Short mmCIF file of C-alpha atoms in Angstrom, two decimals:
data_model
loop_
_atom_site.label_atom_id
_atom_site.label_comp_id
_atom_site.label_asym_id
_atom_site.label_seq_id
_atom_site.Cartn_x
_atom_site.Cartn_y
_atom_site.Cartn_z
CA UNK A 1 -4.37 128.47 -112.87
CA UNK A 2 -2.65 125.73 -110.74
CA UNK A 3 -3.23 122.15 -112.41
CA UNK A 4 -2.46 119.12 -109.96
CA UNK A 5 -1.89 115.62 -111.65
CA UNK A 6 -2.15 112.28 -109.88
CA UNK A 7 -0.62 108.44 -109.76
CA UNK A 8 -0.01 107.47 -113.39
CA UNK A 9 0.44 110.66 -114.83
CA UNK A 10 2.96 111.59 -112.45
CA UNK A 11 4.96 110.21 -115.03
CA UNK A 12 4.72 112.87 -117.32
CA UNK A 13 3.83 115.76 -115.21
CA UNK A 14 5.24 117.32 -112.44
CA UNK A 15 2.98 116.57 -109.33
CA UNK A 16 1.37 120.53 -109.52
CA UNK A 17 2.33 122.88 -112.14
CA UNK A 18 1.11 126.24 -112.95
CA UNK A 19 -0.20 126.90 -116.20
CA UNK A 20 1.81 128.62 -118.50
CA UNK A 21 -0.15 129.95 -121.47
CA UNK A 22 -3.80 130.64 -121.55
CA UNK A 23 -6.55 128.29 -121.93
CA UNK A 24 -10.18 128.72 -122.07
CA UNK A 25 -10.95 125.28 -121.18
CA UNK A 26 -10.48 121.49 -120.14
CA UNK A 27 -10.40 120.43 -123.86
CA UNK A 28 -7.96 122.79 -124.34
CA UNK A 29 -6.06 122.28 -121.30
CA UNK A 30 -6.58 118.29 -122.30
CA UNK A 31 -4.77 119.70 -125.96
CA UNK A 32 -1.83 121.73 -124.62
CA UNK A 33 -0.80 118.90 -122.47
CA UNK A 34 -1.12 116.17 -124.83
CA UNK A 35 1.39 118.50 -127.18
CA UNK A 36 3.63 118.83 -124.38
CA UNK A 37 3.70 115.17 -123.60
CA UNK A 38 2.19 113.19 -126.52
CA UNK A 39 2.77 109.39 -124.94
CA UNK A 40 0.64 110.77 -122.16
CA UNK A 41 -2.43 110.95 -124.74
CA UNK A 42 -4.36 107.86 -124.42
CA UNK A 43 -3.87 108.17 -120.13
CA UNK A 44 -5.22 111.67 -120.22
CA UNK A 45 -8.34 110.64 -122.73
CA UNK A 46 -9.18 108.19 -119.93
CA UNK A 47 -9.02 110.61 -117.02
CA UNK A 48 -11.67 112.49 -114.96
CA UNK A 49 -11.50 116.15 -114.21
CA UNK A 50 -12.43 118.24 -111.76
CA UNK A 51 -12.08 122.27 -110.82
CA UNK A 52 -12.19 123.64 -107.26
CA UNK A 53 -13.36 120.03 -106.23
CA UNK A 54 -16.28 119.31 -108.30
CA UNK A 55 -15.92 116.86 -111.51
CA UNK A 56 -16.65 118.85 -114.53
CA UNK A 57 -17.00 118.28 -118.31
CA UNK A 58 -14.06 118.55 -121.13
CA UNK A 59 -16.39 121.68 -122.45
CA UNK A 60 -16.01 123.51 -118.90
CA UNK A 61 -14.89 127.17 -119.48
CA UNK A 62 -11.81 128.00 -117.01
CA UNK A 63 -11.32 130.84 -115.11
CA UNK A 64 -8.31 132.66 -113.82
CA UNK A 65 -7.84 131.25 -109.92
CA UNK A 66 -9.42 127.70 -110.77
CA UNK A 67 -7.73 125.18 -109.55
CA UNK A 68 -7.58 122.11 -111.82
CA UNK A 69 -7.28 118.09 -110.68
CA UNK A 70 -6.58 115.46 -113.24
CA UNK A 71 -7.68 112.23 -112.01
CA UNK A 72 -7.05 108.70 -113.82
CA UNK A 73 -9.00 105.50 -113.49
CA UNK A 74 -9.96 104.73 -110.19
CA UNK A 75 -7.38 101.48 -108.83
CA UNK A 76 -8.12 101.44 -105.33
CA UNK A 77 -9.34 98.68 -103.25
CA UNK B 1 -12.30 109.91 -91.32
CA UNK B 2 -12.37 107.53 -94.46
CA UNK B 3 -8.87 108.10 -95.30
CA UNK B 4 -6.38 106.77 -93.38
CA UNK B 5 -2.60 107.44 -93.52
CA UNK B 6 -2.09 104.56 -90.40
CA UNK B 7 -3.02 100.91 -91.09
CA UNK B 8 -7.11 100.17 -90.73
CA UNK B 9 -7.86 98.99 -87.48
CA UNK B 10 -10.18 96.78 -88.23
CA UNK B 11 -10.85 94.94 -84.90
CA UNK B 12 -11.89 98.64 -83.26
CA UNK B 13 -13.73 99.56 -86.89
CA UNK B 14 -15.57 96.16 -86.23
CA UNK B 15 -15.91 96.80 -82.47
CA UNK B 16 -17.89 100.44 -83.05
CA UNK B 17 -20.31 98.68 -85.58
CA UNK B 18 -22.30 96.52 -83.45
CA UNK B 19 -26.24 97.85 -83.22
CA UNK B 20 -28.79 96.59 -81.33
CA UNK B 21 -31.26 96.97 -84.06
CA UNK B 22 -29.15 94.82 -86.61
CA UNK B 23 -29.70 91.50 -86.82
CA UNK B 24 -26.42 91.19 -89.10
CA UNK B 25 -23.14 92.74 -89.94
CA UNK B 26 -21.10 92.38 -93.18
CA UNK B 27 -17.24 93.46 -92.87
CA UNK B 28 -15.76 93.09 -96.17
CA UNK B 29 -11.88 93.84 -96.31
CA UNK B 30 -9.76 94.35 -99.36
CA UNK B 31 -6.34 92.94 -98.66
CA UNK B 32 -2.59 93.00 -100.25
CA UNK B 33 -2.10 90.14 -102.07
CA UNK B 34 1.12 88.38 -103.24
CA UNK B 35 0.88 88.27 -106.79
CA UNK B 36 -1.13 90.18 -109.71
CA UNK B 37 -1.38 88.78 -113.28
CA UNK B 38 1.01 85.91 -112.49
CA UNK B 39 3.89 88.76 -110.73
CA UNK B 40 5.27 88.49 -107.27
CA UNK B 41 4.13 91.54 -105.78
CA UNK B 42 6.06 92.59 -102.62
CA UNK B 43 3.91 95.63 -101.59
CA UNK B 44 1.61 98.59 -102.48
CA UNK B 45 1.29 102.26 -102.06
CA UNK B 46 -1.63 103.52 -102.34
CA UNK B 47 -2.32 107.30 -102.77
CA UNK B 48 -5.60 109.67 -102.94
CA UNK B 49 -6.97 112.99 -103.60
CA UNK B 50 -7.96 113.23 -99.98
CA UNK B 51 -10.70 116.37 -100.46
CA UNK B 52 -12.59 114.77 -103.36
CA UNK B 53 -12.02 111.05 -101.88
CA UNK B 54 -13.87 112.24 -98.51
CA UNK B 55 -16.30 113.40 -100.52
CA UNK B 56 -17.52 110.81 -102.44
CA UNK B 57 -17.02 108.11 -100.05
CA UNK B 58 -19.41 110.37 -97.74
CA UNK B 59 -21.98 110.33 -100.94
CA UNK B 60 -21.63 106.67 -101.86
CA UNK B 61 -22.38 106.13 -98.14
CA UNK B 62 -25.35 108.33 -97.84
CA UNK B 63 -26.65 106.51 -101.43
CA UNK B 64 -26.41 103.50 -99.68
CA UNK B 65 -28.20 104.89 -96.30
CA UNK B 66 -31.16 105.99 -98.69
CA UNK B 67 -31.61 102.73 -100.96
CA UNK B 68 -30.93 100.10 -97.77
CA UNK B 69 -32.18 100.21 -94.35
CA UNK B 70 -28.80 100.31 -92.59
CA UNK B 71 -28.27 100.60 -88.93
CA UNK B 72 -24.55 101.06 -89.69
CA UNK B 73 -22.30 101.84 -92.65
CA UNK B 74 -18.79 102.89 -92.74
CA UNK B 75 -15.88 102.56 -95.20
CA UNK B 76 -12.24 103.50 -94.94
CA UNK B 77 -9.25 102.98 -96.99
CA UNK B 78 -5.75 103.44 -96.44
CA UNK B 79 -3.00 105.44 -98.06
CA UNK B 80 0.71 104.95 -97.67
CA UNK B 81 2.63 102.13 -98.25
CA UNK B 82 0.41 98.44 -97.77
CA UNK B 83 1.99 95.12 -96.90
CA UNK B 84 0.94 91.71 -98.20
CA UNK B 85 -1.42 90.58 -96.23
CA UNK B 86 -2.78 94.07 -94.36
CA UNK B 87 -5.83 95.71 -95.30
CA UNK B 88 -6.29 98.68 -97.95
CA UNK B 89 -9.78 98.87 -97.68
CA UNK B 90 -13.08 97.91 -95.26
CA UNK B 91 -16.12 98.42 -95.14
CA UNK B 92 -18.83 97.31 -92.65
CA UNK B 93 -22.83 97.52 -93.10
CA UNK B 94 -25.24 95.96 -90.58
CA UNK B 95 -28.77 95.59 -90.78
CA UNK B 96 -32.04 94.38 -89.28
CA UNK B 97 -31.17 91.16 -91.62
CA UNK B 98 -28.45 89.88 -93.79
CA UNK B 99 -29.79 90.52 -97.42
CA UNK B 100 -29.06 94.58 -96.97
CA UNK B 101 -26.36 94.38 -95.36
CA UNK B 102 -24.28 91.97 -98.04
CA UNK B 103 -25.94 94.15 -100.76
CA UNK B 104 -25.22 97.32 -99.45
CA UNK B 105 -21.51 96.12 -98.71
CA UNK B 106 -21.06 95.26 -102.17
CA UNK B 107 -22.37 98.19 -103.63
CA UNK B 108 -20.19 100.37 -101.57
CA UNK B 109 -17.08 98.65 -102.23
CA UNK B 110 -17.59 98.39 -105.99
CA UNK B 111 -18.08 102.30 -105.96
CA UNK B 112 -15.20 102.74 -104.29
CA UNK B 113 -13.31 101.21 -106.48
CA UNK B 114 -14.59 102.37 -109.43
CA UNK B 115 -15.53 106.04 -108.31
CA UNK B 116 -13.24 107.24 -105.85
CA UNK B 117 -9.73 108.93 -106.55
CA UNK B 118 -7.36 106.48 -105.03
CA UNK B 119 -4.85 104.95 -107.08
CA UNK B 120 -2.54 101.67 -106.40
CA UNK B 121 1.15 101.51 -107.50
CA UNK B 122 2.31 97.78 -107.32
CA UNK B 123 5.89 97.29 -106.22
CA UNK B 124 6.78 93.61 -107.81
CA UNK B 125 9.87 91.15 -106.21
CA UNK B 126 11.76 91.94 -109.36
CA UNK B 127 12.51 96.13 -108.25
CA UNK B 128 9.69 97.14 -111.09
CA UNK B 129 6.79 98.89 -110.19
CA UNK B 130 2.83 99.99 -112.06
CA UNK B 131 0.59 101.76 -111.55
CA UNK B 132 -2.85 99.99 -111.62
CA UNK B 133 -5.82 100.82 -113.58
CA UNK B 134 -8.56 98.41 -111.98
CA UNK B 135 -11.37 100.64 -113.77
CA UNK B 136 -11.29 100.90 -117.46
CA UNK B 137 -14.87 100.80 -117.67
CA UNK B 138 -14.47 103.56 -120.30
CA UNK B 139 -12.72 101.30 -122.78
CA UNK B 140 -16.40 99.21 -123.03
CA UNK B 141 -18.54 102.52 -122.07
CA UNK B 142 -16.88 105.57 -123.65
CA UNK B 143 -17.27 107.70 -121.18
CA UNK B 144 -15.21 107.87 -117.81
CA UNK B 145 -18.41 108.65 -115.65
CA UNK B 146 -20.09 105.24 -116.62
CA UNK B 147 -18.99 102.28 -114.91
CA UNK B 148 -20.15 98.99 -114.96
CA UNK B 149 -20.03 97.16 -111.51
CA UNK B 150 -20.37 93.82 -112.16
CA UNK B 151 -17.09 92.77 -113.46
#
């Protein structure tokens, strides 16, 4: 599964990154990547995410080949 | 194409929205400014998850189209690097009369902001730079899929 991260959490994450260990889903992807990087915690709780281009719940069940977005607050305009 | 890389071009946007059914036009334009929370700000970049961006700013668009009578509506934002005083973001409604169009324009812009996957990194006169988190409706709402507009 290829995870892409965006603006803000940029500074914790590389830009794309392939995940390494298994996950069944975006609360658990949310999890392992909160462990990895713990200051990113309250950034992540506050993001949006989406797989294969459609927004999706924290409960979403992943599947090998998805491809994951990880979008923060909205700041355009 | 409501994501542009090149800087908005606002005059031709505003040229290609006349309509001889609309009795009036709204062009609202989001610009650079100079400072942000009392900081000298010396530019922006700006930068989007193109796919889903299109995407929604096609939807909020067509939401508009079906709640207003609109002869025209059209948004576009830019990406990149912004100067002071240039224009991240437009948008331009026109209809039979003004009430739509000002309504619609404002509903479309504070979706955009709120909604859309663009992000803003402030570069300040002092070499330190943010990212900015103009929606954090979620703090007040507790859930990042409700917004509330009118702040």
């Amino acid at each position: 599964m290829k995870v892409q991260v965006f603006a803000g959490l940029k500074e914790y994450f590389e830009p794309t990154f392939e995940l390494e260990k298994d996950v069944q889903s975006i609360d658990g992807l949310k999890r392992q990547l909160i462990r990895l990087r713990p200051s990113s915690a309250a950034l992540l709780e506050s993001c949006r995410f989406a797989v294969n281009d459609d927004f999706v719940d924290v409960d979403y069940e992943l599947n090998e080949g998805d491809t994951i977005v990880i979008l923060p607050p909205s700041s355009g305009g | 194409m409501f994501i542009s890389e090149q800087p908005l071009d606002i005059v031709g946007l505003l040229a290609s929205a006349h309509h001889p059914k609309a009795g009036a036009l709204v062009l609202f334009s989001g610009e650079v400014r100079n400072h942000n929370l009392g900081r000298e700000v010396d530019y922006l970049e700006y930068e989007a998850y193109i796919p889903m961006a299109s995407k929604l700013i096609r939807q909020i668009l067509d939401a508009a189209n079906a709640k207003w009578p609109l002869n025209i509506a059209i948004a576009q934002h830019r990406i990149g690097k912004v100067a002071v005083g240039e224009s991240a973001v437009v948008v331009i409604t026109a209809s039979p009369h003004r009430r739509e169009a000002y309504e619609a324009n404002r509903y479309i812009i504070d979706r955009i902001k709120h909604e859309v996957p663009i992000w803003k990194c402030e570069f300040f006169s002092d070499g330190s730079k943010k990212w900015g988190g103009n929606c954090n409706c979620h703090e007040v709402t507790g859930d990042v899929n409700k917004h509330i507009y009118d702040v």
